[in-house]
CSV table of C-alpha atoms in Angstrom, one decimal:
chain,number,residue,atom,x,y,z
A,1,MET,CA,196.3,91.4,-98.0
A,2,GLN,CA,199.7,90.5,-97.2
A,3,LEU,CA,202.8,92.7,-97.4
A,4,ILE,CA,206.2,91.1,-97.3
A,5,LEU,CA,208.8,93.6,-96.0
A,6,VAL,CA,212.4,92.9,-96.9
A,7,ARG,CA,215.4,94.7,-95.6
A,8,HIS,CA,218.2,95.3,-98.1
A,9,PRO,CA,221.6,93.4,-97.7
A,10,GLN,CA,224.3,95.1,-95.8
A,11,PRO,CA,225.7,98.1,-97.6
A,12,LEU,CA,229.4,98.8,-98.1
A,13,ILE,CA,230.3,101.3,-95.5
A,14,ALA,CA,232.5,101.5,-92.5
A,15,PRO,CA,231.1,100.8,-89.0
A,16,GLY,CA,230.1,103.9,-87.0
A,17,VAL,CA,229.2,106.1,-90.1
A,18,CYS,CA,225.8,107.7,-90.4
A,19,TYR,CA,223.8,107.0,-93.4
A,20,GLY,CA,220.2,107.0,-94.5
A,21,SER,CA,219.4,108.4,-97.9
A,22,SER,CA,223.0,108.0,-99.2
A,23,ASP,CA,223.0,105.6,-102.2
A,24,LEU,CA,225.4,102.8,-101.1
A,25,ALA,CA,226.4,99.8,-102.9
A,26,VAL,CA,226.2,96.2,-101.4
A,27,ALA,CA,229.1,93.7,-101.5
A,28,PRO,CA,228.4,91.2,-104.3
A,29,GLU,CA,228.8,88.3,-101.8
A,30,GLN,CA,226.2,89.8,-99.6
A,31,LEU,CA,223.7,90.4,-102.4
A,32,ALA,CA,224.4,86.6,-103.5
A,33,GLN,CA,223.7,85.4,-100.0
A,34,THR,CA,220.5,87.4,-99.7
A,35,LEU,CA,219.2,86.5,-103.2
A,36,ALA,CA,219.7,82.8,-102.4
A,37,ALA,CA,217.8,82.9,-99.1
A,38,LEU,CA,215.0,85.0,-100.6
A,39,THR,CA,214.4,83.1,-103.8
A,40,THR,CA,213.6,80.0,-101.9
A,41,THR,CA,211.3,81.6,-99.4
A,42,LEU,CA,209.3,84.4,-101.0
A,43,PRO,CA,206.1,83.8,-102.9
A,44,ARG,CA,205.9,84.0,-106.7
A,45,ARG,CA,204.2,86.3,-109.2
A,46,LEU,CA,203.7,89.3,-106.6
A,47,PRO,CA,204.4,92.9,-107.4
A,48,ILE,CA,207.7,94.0,-106.1
A,49,TYR,CA,208.0,97.7,-104.7
A,50,SER,CA,211.5,99.0,-104.0
A,51,SER,CA,213.2,101.9,-102.6
A,52,PRO,CA,215.1,103.6,-105.4
A,53,LEU,CA,218.4,103.4,-103.6
A,54,GLN,CA,220.7,100.9,-105.0
A,55,ARG,CA,221.0,98.7,-102.0
A,56,CYS,CA,217.4,97.9,-102.5
A,57,ALA,CA,216.7,98.4,-106.1
A,58,ILE,CA,219.5,96.0,-107.2
A,59,LEU,CA,218.1,93.3,-104.9
A,60,ALA,CA,214.6,93.9,-106.2
A,61,ALA,CA,215.7,93.7,-109.8
A,62,GLN,CA,217.5,90.5,-109.4
A,63,LEU,CA,214.5,89.0,-107.4
A,64,ALA,CA,212.0,89.7,-110.1
A,65,THR,CA,213.0,87.0,-112.6
A,66,PRO,CA,213.4,84.0,-110.1
A,67,LEU,CA,210.2,85.1,-108.4
A,68,GLN,CA,208.3,85.4,-111.8
A,69,SER,CA,207.5,89.0,-111.0
A,70,ALA,CA,207.2,92.1,-113.2
A,71,ALA,CA,210.0,94.7,-113.1
A,72,PRO,CA,210.1,96.3,-109.5
A,73,LEU,CA,208.3,99.5,-109.0
A,74,LEU,CA,210.6,102.1,-107.5
A,75,ASP,CA,209.0,104.3,-105.0
A,76,ALA,CA,211.0,107.2,-103.3
A,77,ARG,CA,208.4,107.2,-100.5
A,78,ILE,CA,210.0,104.0,-98.9
A,79,ALA,CA,213.6,105.3,-99.1
A,80,GLU,CA,215.6,105.7,-95.8
A,81,ILE,CA,215.5,108.9,-93.8
A,82,ASP,CA,217.7,111.8,-95.1
A,83,PHE,CA,220.2,112.7,-92.5
A,84,GLY,CA,221.2,115.9,-94.4
A,85,ASP,CA,224.8,117.0,-93.8
A,86,TRP,CA,225.2,114.2,-91.3
A,87,GLU,CA,225.1,111.7,-94.1
A,88,LEU,CA,228.4,109.7,-94.5
A,89,ARG,CA,230.0,111.4,-91.4
A,90,PRO,CA,231.2,109.3,-88.5
A,91,TRP,CA,228.8,109.5,-85.7
A,92,ASP,CA,231.5,110.4,-83.4
A,93,ASP,CA,232.2,113.7,-85.7
A,94,ILE,CA,228.7,114.8,-85.3
A,95,PRO,CA,228.6,117.5,-82.5
A,96,ARG,CA,227.1,116.2,-79.2
A,97,ALA,CA,224.8,119.3,-79.0
A,98,ASP,CA,223.3,118.2,-82.4
A,99,ILE,CA,222.7,114.6,-81.2
A,100,ASP,CA,221.2,116.0,-77.8
A,101,ALA,CA,218.9,118.3,-79.9
A,102,TRP,CA,217.6,115.3,-81.9
A,103,ALA,CA,217.3,113.2,-78.8
A,104,ALA,CA,215.2,116.0,-77.2
A,105,ASP,CA,212.7,116.1,-80.2
A,106,LEU,CA,212.9,112.6,-81.9
A,107,VAL,CA,209.9,113.3,-84.0
A,108,HIS,CA,210.3,116.8,-85.3
A,109,TYR,CA,214.0,117.5,-85.2
A,110,ARG,CA,215.7,117.4,-88.7
A,111,PRO,CA,219.1,115.8,-88.2
A,112,GLY,CA,221.7,117.4,-90.2
A,113,GLY,CA,219.0,119.8,-91.7
A,114,GLY,CA,217.6,116.8,-93.5
A,115,GLU,CA,214.3,115.2,-92.9
A,116,SER,CA,212.5,114.5,-89.5
A,117,VAL,CA,211.0,111.2,-88.6
A,118,LEU,CA,207.6,112.8,-88.9
A,119,GLN,CA,208.3,113.8,-92.4
A,120,MET,CA,209.4,110.2,-93.3
A,121,ALA,CA,206.3,108.7,-91.5
A,122,GLY,CA,204.0,110.9,-93.6
A,123,ARG,CA,205.5,109.6,-96.9
A,124,ILE,CA,205.5,105.9,-95.5
A,125,ALA,CA,201.8,106.5,-94.5
A,126,ALA,CA,201.0,107.7,-98.1
A,127,PHE,CA,202.7,104.6,-99.5
A,128,HIS,CA,200.9,102.2,-97.2
A,129,ALA,CA,197.5,103.9,-98.0
A,130,ASP,CA,198.0,103.3,-101.7
A,131,LEU,CA,198.8,99.7,-101.2
A,132,GLN,CA,195.7,99.3,-98.8
A,133,ARG,CA,193.6,100.8,-101.7
A,134,GLN,CA,195.0,98.2,-104.2
A,135,GLN,CA,194.2,95.4,-101.7
A,136,GLN,CA,196.9,93.2,-103.5
A,137,ASP,CA,199.6,91.1,-101.8
A,138,ALA,CA,203.1,92.6,-102.4
A,139,ILE,CA,206.7,92.4,-101.7
A,140,VAL,CA,208.4,95.6,-100.5
A,141,ILE,CA,212.3,95.9,-100.6
A,142,CYS,CA,213.2,98.8,-98.2
A,143,HIS,CA,215.1,99.8,-95.2
A,144,ALA,CA,215.0,99.3,-91.5
A,145,GLY,CA,213.6,102.9,-90.8
A,146,ALA,CA,210.9,102.3,-93.5
A,147,MET,CA,210.0,98.8,-92.0
A,148,ARG,CA,209.5,100.1,-88.5
A,149,LEU,CA,207.3,102.9,-89.8
A,150,LEU,CA,205.3,100.5,-92.0
A,151,LEU,CA,204.8,98.2,-89.0
A,152,ALA,CA,203.5,101.2,-87.0
A,153,CYS,CA,201.3,102.3,-89.8
A,154,HIS,CA,199.9,98.8,-90.4
A,155,ALA,CA,199.0,98.8,-86.7
A,156,GLY,CA,196.7,101.7,-87.3
A,157,LEU,CA,198.8,104.5,-86.0
A,158,ALA,CA,198.8,108.1,-87.3
A,159,PRO,CA,202.0,109.6,-88.6
A,160,ALA,CA,202.9,111.5,-85.5
A,161,ASP,CA,202.4,108.2,-83.4
A,162,MET,CA,204.2,106.1,-86.0
A,163,ALA,CA,207.2,108.6,-85.8
A,164,MET,CA,207.2,108.5,-81.9
A,165,GLN,CA,207.1,104.7,-81.7
A,166,ALA,CA,209.8,104.3,-84.5
A,167,ALA,CA,212.1,107.0,-82.9
A,168,ARG,CA,211.8,105.6,-79.3
A,169,ASN,CA,212.3,101.9,-80.3
A,170,PRO,CA,215.7,100.9,-81.7
A,171,HIS,CA,215.5,98.3,-84.4
A,172,GLN,CA,216.8,94.8,-84.4
A,173,ILE,CA,216.0,94.1,-88.1
A,174,ALA,CA,218.9,92.1,-89.7
A,175,TYR,CA,220.1,92.8,-93.2
A,176,GLY,CA,218.1,90.6,-95.5
A,177,ALA,CA,215.3,89.9,-93.0
A,178,THR,CA,211.6,89.7,-93.9
A,179,LEU,CA,208.6,90.7,-91.9
A,180,THR,CA,205.1,89.8,-93.0
A,181,LEU,CA,202.1,92.2,-92.4
A,182,GLN,CA,198.6,90.6,-92.6
A,183,SER,CA,195.4,92.5,-93.0
């Protein structure tokens, strides 16, 4: 089974602002560039799963026709982490004590009262298990956090270990980038 993970295009948001589960739009030119690159490289006729957040869902919907795929299947389990009341706040405005509390417990702390990395890892593991049961190649349009957790899950890690690995290792997944998982 092959899973092709795709990160969404760059969203319309100022640098230095915390965002995860906020439903941000994508600049039309960014979307067009990402579509042009992906339609020439992604395989045809595969199911497409997508985060329901518009920065993923719009890309997935616009890929379906050129890839000769069915309508994308939106799955909230692959949405980005919920940063609670940190969402859409400049990182510099979040109290240092809150950032330090998160750094002290990367796996269990719920930033802004939102979701912990462990909670996100649990939903990502459930999504991955469902795909494994189906044993079908697929394209998954999602977020850097979801991609990092899917990589850890695919390596056989349990949710707590997935969360620790993802939390401790900063990502370098570019907007529009693809990663392929083989099993």
